[in-house]
PDB file of C-alpha atoms in Angstrom:
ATOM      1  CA  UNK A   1      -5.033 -46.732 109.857  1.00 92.00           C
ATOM      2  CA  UNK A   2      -1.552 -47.718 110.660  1.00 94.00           C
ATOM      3  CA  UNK A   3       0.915 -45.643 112.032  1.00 96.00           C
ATOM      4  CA  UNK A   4       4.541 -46.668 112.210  1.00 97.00           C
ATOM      5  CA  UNK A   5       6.769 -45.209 115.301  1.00 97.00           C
ATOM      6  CA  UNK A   6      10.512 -44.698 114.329  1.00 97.00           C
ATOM      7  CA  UNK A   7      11.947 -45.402 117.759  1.00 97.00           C
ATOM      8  CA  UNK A   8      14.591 -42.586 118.318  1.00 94.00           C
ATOM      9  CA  UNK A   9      18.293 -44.500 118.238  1.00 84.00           C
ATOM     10  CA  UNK A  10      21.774 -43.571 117.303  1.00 77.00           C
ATOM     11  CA  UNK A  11      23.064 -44.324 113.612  1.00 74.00           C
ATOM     12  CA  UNK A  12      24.652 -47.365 114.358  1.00 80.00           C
ATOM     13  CA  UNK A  13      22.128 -49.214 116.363  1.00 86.00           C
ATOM     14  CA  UNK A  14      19.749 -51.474 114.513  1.00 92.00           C
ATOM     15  CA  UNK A  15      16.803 -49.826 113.333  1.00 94.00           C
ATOM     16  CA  UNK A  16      13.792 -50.541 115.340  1.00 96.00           C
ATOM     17  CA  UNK A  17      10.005 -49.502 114.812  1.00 97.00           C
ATOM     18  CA  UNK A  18       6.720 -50.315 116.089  1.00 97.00           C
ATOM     19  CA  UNK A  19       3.434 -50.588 114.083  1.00 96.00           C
ATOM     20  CA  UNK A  20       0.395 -49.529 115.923  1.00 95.00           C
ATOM     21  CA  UNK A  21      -3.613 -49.298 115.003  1.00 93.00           C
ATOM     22  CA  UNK A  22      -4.999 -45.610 115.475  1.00 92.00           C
ATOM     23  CA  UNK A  23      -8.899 -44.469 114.326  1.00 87.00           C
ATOM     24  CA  UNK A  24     -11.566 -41.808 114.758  1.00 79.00           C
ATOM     25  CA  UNK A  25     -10.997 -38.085 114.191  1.00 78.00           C
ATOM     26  CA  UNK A  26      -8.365 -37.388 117.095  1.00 80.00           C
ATOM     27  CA  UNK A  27      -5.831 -39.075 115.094  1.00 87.00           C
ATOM     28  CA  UNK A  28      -1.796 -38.242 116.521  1.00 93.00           C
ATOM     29  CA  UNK A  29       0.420 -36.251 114.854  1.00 95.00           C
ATOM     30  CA  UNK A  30       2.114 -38.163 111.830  1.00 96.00           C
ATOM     31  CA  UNK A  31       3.990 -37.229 108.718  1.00 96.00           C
ATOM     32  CA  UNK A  32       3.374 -39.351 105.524  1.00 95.00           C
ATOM     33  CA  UNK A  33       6.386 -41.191 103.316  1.00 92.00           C
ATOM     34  CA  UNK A  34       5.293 -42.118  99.616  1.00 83.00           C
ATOM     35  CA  UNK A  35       8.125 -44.007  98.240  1.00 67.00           C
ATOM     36  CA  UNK A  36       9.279 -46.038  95.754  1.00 60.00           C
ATOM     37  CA  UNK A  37       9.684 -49.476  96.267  1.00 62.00           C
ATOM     38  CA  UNK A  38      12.784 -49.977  94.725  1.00 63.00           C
ATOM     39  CA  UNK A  39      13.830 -53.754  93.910  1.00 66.00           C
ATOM     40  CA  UNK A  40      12.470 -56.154  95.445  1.00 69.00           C
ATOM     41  CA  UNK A  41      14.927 -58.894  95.682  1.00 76.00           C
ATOM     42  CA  UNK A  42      16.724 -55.955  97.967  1.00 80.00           C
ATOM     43  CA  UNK A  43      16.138 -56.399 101.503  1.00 86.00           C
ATOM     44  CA  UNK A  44      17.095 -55.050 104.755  1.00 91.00           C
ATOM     45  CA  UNK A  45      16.303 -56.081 108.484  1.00 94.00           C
ATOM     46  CA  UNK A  46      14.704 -53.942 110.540  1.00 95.00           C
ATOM     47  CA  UNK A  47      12.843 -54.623 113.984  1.00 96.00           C
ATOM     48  CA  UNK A  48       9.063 -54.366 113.925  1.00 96.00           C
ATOM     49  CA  UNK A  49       7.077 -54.664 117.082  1.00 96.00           C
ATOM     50  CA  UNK A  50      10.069 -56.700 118.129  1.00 95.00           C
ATOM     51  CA  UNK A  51      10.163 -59.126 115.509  1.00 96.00           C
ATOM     52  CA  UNK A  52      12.761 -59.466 112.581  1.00 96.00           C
ATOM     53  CA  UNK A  53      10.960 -57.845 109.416  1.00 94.00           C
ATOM     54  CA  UNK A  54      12.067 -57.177 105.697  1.00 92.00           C
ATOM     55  CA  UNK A  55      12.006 -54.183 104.115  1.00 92.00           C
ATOM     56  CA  UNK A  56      13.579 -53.160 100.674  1.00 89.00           C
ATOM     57  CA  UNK A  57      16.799 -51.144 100.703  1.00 88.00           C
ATOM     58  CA  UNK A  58      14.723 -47.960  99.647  1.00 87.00           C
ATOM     59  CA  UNK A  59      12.169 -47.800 102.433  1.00 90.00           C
ATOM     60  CA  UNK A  60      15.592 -48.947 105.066  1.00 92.00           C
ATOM     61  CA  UNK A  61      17.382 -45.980 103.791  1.00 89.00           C
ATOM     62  CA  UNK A  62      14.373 -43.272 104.163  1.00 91.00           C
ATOM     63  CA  UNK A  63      14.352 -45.289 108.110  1.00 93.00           C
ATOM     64  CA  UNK A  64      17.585 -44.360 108.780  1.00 91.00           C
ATOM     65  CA  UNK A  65      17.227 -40.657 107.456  1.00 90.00           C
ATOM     66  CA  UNK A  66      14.083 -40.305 109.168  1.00 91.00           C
ATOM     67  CA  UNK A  67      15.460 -41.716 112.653  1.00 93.00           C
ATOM     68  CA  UNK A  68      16.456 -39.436 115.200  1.00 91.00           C
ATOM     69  CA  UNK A  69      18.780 -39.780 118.487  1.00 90.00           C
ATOM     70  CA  UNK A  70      16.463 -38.186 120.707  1.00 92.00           C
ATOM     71  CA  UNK A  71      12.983 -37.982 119.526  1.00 95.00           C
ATOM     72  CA  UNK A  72      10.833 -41.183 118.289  1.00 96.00           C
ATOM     73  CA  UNK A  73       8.749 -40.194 114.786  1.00 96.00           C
ATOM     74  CA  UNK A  74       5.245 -41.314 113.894  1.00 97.00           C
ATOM     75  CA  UNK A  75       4.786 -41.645 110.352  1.00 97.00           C
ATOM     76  CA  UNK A  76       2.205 -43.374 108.190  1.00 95.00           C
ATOM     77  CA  UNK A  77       3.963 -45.579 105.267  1.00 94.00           C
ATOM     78  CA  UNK A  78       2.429 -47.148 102.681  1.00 90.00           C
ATOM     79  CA  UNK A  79       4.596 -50.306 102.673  1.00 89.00           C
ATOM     80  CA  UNK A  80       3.925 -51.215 106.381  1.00 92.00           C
ATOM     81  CA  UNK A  81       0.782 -49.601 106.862  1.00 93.00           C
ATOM     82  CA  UNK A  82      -0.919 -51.433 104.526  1.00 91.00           C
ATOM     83  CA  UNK A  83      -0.701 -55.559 104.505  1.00 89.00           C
ATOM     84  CA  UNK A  84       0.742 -55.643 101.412  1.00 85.00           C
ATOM     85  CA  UNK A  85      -0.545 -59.248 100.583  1.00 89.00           C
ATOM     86  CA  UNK A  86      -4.550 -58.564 101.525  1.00 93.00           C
ATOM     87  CA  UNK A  87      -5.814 -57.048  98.628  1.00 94.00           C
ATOM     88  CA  UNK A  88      -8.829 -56.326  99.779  1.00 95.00           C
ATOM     89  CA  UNK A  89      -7.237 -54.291 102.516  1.00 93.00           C
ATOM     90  CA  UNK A  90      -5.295 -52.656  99.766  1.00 92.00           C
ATOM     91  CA  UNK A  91      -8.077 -51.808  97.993  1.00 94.00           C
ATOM     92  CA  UNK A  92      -9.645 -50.227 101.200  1.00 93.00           C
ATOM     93  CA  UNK A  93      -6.625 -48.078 101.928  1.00 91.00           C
ATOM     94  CA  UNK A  94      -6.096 -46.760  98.483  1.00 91.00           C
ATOM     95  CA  UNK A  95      -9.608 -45.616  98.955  1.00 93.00           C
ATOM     96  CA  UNK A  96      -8.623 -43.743 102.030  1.00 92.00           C
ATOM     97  CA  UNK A  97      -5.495 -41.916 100.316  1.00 93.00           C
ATOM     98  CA  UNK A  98      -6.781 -38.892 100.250  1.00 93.00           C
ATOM     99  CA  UNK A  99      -7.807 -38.731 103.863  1.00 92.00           C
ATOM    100  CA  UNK A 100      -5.069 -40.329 105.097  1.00 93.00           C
ATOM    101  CA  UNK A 101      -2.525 -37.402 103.300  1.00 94.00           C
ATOM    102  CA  UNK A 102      -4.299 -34.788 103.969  1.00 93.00           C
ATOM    103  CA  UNK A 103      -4.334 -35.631 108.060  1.00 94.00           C
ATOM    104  CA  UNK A 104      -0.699 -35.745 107.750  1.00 95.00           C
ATOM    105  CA  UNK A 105       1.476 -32.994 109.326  1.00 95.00           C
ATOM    106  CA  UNK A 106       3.366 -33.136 105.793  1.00 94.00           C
ATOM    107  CA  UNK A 107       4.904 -35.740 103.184  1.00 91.00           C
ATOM    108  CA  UNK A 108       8.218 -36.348 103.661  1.00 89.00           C
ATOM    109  CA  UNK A 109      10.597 -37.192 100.273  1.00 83.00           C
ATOM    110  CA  UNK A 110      13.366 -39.095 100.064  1.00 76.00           C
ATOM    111  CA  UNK A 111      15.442 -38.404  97.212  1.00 70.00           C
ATOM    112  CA  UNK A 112      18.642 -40.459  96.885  1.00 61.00           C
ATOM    113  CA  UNK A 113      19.924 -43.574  98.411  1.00 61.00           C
ATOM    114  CA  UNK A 114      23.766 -41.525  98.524  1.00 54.00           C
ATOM    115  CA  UNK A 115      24.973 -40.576 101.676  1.00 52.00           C
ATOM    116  CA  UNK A 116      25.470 -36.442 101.945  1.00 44.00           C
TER     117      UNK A 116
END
């Protein structure tokens, strides 16, 4: 699977994250973030293994929540975890749902775009 790092920054630096490949049974800790997509003509830039990448305003708000100063956090997410245009590889993955939750340290919910 895919596991995406939230590398730890303060709130007004850019948000910047790095995808990386991870297999076999001694899997890292990682917390898992269903979400909903949200519209998709809605996009904000993030950085992803360096490069500029699009991601809808949902999924860039749940980033920023999720980021902290001092700590990076691995999390599995559907939207860059999975290539979303391979459907075969979709296919795969949504086979592996079950697995790939239940390895998770939790699921993590993120309930309003409003700030608190």
């Amino acid at each position: 699977i895919r596991l995406v790092t939230i590398h730890c920054r303060s709130d007004e630096a850019p948000i910047s994250c790095s995808l990386s490949i991870v297999s076999g049974d001694n899997l890292p800790d990682y917390e898992a973030l269903p979400y909903v997509w949200g519209c998709q003509d809605d996009y904000q830039m993030i950085e992803l293994n360096g490069m500029a990448w699009h991601v809808t305003r949902n999924l860039f708000f749940a980033l920023s929540r999720l980021r902290s100063p001092d700590k990076d956090r691995t999390v599995w997410i559907d939207a860059l975890s999975i290539n979303q245009v391979n459907i075969p590889e979709i296919n795969v993955q949504v086979m592996r749902l079950c697995t790939i939750y239940s390895r998770a340290s939790c699921a993590l919910i993120c309930l309003s775009l409003e700030d608190r």
